[in-house]
mmCIF file of C-alpha atoms and ligand atoms in Angstrom:
data_model
loop_
_atom_site.group_PDB
_atom_site.id
_atom_site.type_symbol
_atom_site.label_atom_id
_atom_site.label_comp_id
_atom_site.label_asym_id
_atom_site.label_seq_id
_atom_site.Cartn_x
_atom_site.Cartn_y
_atom_site.Cartn_z
ATOM 1 C CA MET K 2 -17.765 -11.511 -18.791
ATOM 2 C CA ASP K 3 -17.363 -12.733 -15.245
ATOM 3 C CA SER K 4 -16.918 -9.553 -13.265
ATOM 4 C CA LEU K 5 -14.353 -11.318 -11.050
ATOM 5 C CA THR K 6 -11.965 -11.956 -13.944
ATOM 6 C CA GLU K 7 -9.759 -9.003 -13.078
ATOM 7 C CA TYR K 8 -9.777 -9.931 -9.387
ATOM 8 C CA LYS K 9 -8.589 -13.451 -10.199
ATOM 9 C CA ARG K 10 -6.020 -12.295 -12.745
ATOM 10 C CA LYS K 11 -4.373 -10.070 -10.132
ATOM 11 C CA ARG K 12 -4.209 -12.910 -7.626
ATOM 12 C CA PRO K 13 -2.638 -16.084 -9.022
ATOM 13 C CA PRO K 14 -3.491 -19.216 -6.993
ATOM 14 C CA GLY K 15 -1.296 -20.164 -4.079
ATOM 15 C CA GLN K 16 0.412 -16.827 -3.509
ATOM 16 C CA SER K 17 -1.929 -14.791 -1.334
ATOM 17 C CA PRO K 18 -4.184 -15.817 1.568
ATOM 18 C CA GLU K 19 -7.029 -13.822 0.017
ATOM 19 C CA PRO K 20 -10.246 -15.696 -0.901
ATOM 20 C CA ARG K 21 -10.275 -17.229 -4.356
ATOM 21 C CA GLY K 22 -13.889 -16.308 -4.915
ATOM 22 C CA GLY K 23 -16.020 -19.391 -4.706
ATOM 23 C CA ARG K 24 -19.643 -19.709 -5.626
ATOM 24 C CA ALA K 25 -21.603 -16.618 -4.703
ATOM 25 C CA THR K 26 -24.085 -17.236 -1.920
ATOM 26 C CA LYS K 27 -27.425 -15.519 -1.694
ATOM 27 C CA GLY K 28 -26.761 -12.044 -0.436
ATOM 28 C CA LYS K 29 -28.126 -9.837 2.253
ATOM 29 C CA ASN K 30 -26.985 -6.383 1.139
ATOM 30 C CA SER K 31 -23.834 -6.479 3.186
ATOM 31 C CA PHE K 32 -21.199 -3.808 3.217
ATOM 32 C CA VAL K 33 -17.708 -3.826 4.584
ATOM 33 C CA VAL K 34 -14.841 -1.374 5.025
ATOM 34 C CA GLN K 35 -11.371 -2.882 5.205
ATOM 35 C CA ARG K 36 -8.374 -0.883 6.391
ATOM 36 C CA HIS K 37 -5.612 -1.802 3.969
ATOM 37 C CA ASP K 38 -2.081 -0.880 4.957
ATOM 38 C CA ALA K 39 -0.635 -1.271 1.456
ATOM 39 C CA THR K 40 2.009 0.864 -0.258
ATOM 40 C CA ARG K 41 -0.379 3.651 0.602
ATOM 41 C CA LEU K 42 -2.780 3.241 3.492
ATOM 42 C CA HIS K 43 -6.391 3.334 2.326
ATOM 43 C CA TYR K 44 -9.821 2.056 3.227
ATOM 44 C CA ASP K 45 -11.696 -0.271 0.880
ATOM 45 C CA LEU K 46 -15.449 0.287 0.831
ATOM 46 C CA ARG K 47 -17.321 -2.692 -0.585
ATOM 47 C CA LEU K 48 -21.046 -2.933 -1.279
ATOM 48 C CA GLU K 49 -22.683 -6.244 -2.074
ATOM 49 C CA LEU K 50 -24.488 -5.995 -5.386
ATOM 50 C CA ASP K 51 -25.582 -8.661 -7.867
ATOM 51 C CA GLY K 52 -23.456 -11.380 -6.273
ATOM 52 C CA VAL K 53 -20.178 -9.514 -5.942
ATOM 53 C CA LEU K 54 -18.659 -6.782 -3.795
ATOM 54 C CA LYS K 55 -18.510 -3.501 -5.706
ATOM 55 C CA SER K 56 -15.337 -1.856 -4.416
ATOM 56 C CA TRP K 57 -13.805 1.563 -3.953
ATOM 57 C CA ALA K 58 -10.456 2.491 -2.417
ATOM 58 C CA VAL K 59 -10.864 5.559 -0.225
ATOM 59 C CA PRO K 60 -7.403 7.005 0.563
ATOM 60 C CA LYS K 61 -8.550 9.132 3.510
ATOM 61 C CA GLY K 62 -11.278 6.765 4.639
ATOM 62 C CA PRO K 63 -15.006 7.449 4.954
ATOM 63 C CA SER K 64 -16.125 10.476 6.931
ATOM 64 C CA LEU K 65 -19.324 11.127 8.850
ATOM 65 C CA ASN K 66 -18.916 14.865 8.269
ATOM 66 C CA PRO K 67 -21.183 16.006 5.386
ATOM 67 C CA ALA K 68 -18.635 18.730 4.592
ATOM 68 C CA ASP K 69 -16.051 16.107 3.604
ATOM 69 C CA LYS K 70 -15.921 14.846 0.052
ATOM 70 C CA ARG K 71 -13.715 11.785 0.057
ATOM 71 C CA LEU K 72 -12.067 10.566 -3.122
ATOM 72 C CA ALA K 73 -13.082 6.964 -3.798
ATOM 73 C CA VAL K 74 -11.360 5.150 -6.655
ATOM 74 C CA GLN K 75 -13.411 2.262 -7.971
ATOM 75 C CA THR K 76 -11.450 -0.966 -8.131
ATOM 76 C CA GLU K 77 -12.219 -4.404 -9.475
ATOM 77 C CA ASP K 78 -15.215 -6.332 -8.150
ATOM 78 C CA HIS K 79 -14.330 -8.629 -5.278
ATOM 79 C CA PRO K 80 -15.940 -11.972 -4.380
ATOM 80 C CA LEU K 81 -18.498 -11.961 -1.583
ATOM 81 C CA ASP K 82 -16.288 -13.980 0.745
ATOM 82 C CA TYR K 83 -13.692 -11.202 0.621
ATOM 83 C CA GLY K 84 -15.955 -9.343 3.060
ATOM 84 C CA GLY K 85 -14.726 -11.590 5.859
ATOM 85 C CA PHE K 86 -11.061 -11.395 4.948
ATOM 86 C CA GLU K 87 -8.428 -10.173 7.358
ATOM 87 C CA GLY K 88 -4.765 -10.987 7.033
ATOM 88 C CA THR K 89 -1.456 -10.047 5.525
ATOM 89 C CA ILE K 90 -0.960 -10.134 1.774
ATOM 90 C CA PRO K 91 2.694 -11.140 1.318
ATOM 91 C CA GLU K 92 5.284 -8.923 -0.334
ATOM 92 C CA GLY K 93 5.402 -9.259 -4.084
ATOM 93 C CA ASN K 94 1.645 -9.714 -4.398
ATOM 94 C CA TYR K 95 -0.924 -7.232 -5.599
ATOM 95 C CA GLY K 96 -1.958 -5.051 -2.646
ATOM 96 C CA ALA K 97 0.754 -6.426 -0.344
ATOM 97 C CA GLY K 98 0.161 -5.376 3.257
ATOM 98 C CA GLU K 99 -2.154 -5.888 6.183
ATOM 99 C CA VAL K 100 -5.938 -5.945 5.807
ATOM 100 C CA ILE K 101 -8.231 -5.569 8.810
ATOM 101 C CA LEU K 102 -11.992 -5.288 9.030
ATOM 102 C CA TRP K 103 -12.712 -1.697 9.980
ATOM 103 C CA ASP K 104 -16.503 -1.784 9.797
ATOM 104 C CA LYS K 105 -19.230 -4.041 8.487
ATOM 105 C CA GLY K 106 -22.974 -4.251 8.404
ATOM 106 C CA THR K 107 -25.801 -3.976 5.941
ATOM 107 C CA TYR K 108 -26.977 -1.237 3.646
ATOM 108 C CA SER K 109 -30.138 -0.283 1.828
ATOM 109 C CA LEU K 110 -30.406 1.532 -1.471
ATOM 110 C CA GLU K 111 -32.265 4.815 -1.641
ATOM 111 C CA GLY K 112 -34.525 5.672 -4.529
ATOM 112 C CA LYS K 113 -36.381 3.438 -6.939
ATOM 113 C CA ALA K 114 -33.566 2.593 -9.363
ATOM 114 C CA SER K 115 -31.660 -0.645 -8.889
ATOM 115 C CA GLY K 116 -28.092 -0.580 -7.664
ATOM 116 C CA LYS K 117 -26.880 -1.509 -11.128
ATOM 117 C CA GLU K 118 -28.807 1.363 -12.684
ATOM 118 C CA GLN K 119 -27.505 3.814 -10.089
ATOM 119 C CA LEU K 120 -23.919 2.681 -10.677
ATOM 120 C CA GLU K 121 -24.317 3.076 -14.430
ATOM 121 C CA ARG K 122 -25.663 6.583 -13.911
ATOM 122 C CA GLY K 123 -22.665 7.395 -11.765
ATOM 123 C CA GLU K 124 -24.620 8.212 -8.628
ATOM 124 C CA ILE K 125 -25.582 5.641 -6.029
ATOM 125 C CA LYS K 126 -27.361 6.535 -2.809
ATOM 126 C CA PHE K 127 -27.487 4.196 0.153
ATOM 127 C CA VAL K 128 -27.973 4.023 3.902
ATOM 128 C CA LEU K 129 -25.271 2.238 5.865
ATOM 129 C CA ASN K 130 -26.140 0.310 8.985
ATOM 130 C CA GLY K 131 -22.759 -0.521 10.459
ATOM 131 C CA HIS K 132 -20.965 -0.004 13.731
ATOM 132 C CA LYS K 133 -18.895 3.055 12.828
ATOM 133 C CA LEU K 134 -20.745 4.122 9.705
ATOM 134 C CA ARG K 135 -24.445 4.803 9.945
ATOM 135 C CA GLY K 136 -26.761 6.934 7.872
ATOM 136 C CA SER K 137 -27.179 8.116 4.329
ATOM 137 C CA PHE K 138 -24.295 8.386 1.871
ATOM 138 C CA VAL K 139 -23.832 9.013 -1.816
ATOM 139 C CA LEU K 140 -21.108 7.993 -4.244
ATOM 140 C CA VAL K 141 -20.886 10.361 -7.214
ATOM 141 C CA LYS K 142 -18.736 9.591 -10.224
ATOM 142 C CA LEU K 143 -16.430 12.313 -11.459
ATOM 143 C CA ARG K 144 -16.921 12.976 -15.148
ATOM 144 C CA ASN K 145 -13.344 13.772 -16.002
ATOM 145 C CA ASN K 146 -10.690 11.854 -14.217
ATOM 146 C CA LYS K 147 -7.279 10.433 -14.807
ATOM 147 C CA TYR K 148 -8.592 6.871 -14.952
ATOM 148 C CA ALA K 149 -11.164 7.623 -17.657
ATOM 149 C CA ASN K 150 -9.540 5.199 -20.084
ATOM 150 C CA SER K 151 -8.652 2.514 -17.572
ATOM 151 C CA PHE K 152 -10.347 -0.882 -17.650
ATOM 152 C CA SER K 153 -12.075 -0.692 -14.311
ATOM 153 C CA LYS K 154 -10.867 2.315 -12.376
ATOM 154 C CA SER K 155 -12.834 5.496 -12.059
ATOM 155 C CA GLU K 156 -12.891 8.308 -9.567
ATOM 156 C CA TRP K 157 -15.889 8.955 -7.387
ATOM 157 C CA LEU K 158 -16.612 11.110 -4.347
ATOM 158 C CA LEU K 159 -18.023 9.563 -1.174
ATOM 159 C CA ILE K 160 -20.187 12.067 0.686
ATOM 160 C CA LYS K 161 -22.272 11.735 3.829
ATOM 161 C CA HIS K 162 -25.747 13.233 3.602
ATOM 162 C CA ARG K 163 -27.125 15.416 6.355
ATOM 163 C CA ASP K 164 -29.596 13.232 8.202
HETATM 164 MN MN1 MN J 9 -7.094 -2.153 -1.025
#
């Protein structure tokens, strides 16, 4: 199944200024964090992987303090061109509110396993090379969480490594 199916289903054409998700262009391991002032303010961390942006909503935002473990709820894959999106999603639409680019850059995976393999294992390690976020991070999936039976949502922790 096209991993953008859920993204498109939540965003009917002609109602939101968000990208429709065109053809995926060859990637460069980009990452982006968007500050999303929706019903609840959160920060969306997105990592480019296999032609889409793997996405997590981080309510408190990423932290550079290794002592912080930030809840990160995985959300539906987003199209690559979403990484450049800033704007206001109108009332009545999914995720209504203002989106601004908070940080962007590139990342590199750590370890020998592919990103897909690391995601499936529930632990993905990567080094961010952004403006605000730099250094080694890990996303660890929580085994028991309230979204366990949901189609795409799952709870992870975003933790900065000491480096
Ligand atoms: Mn969001």
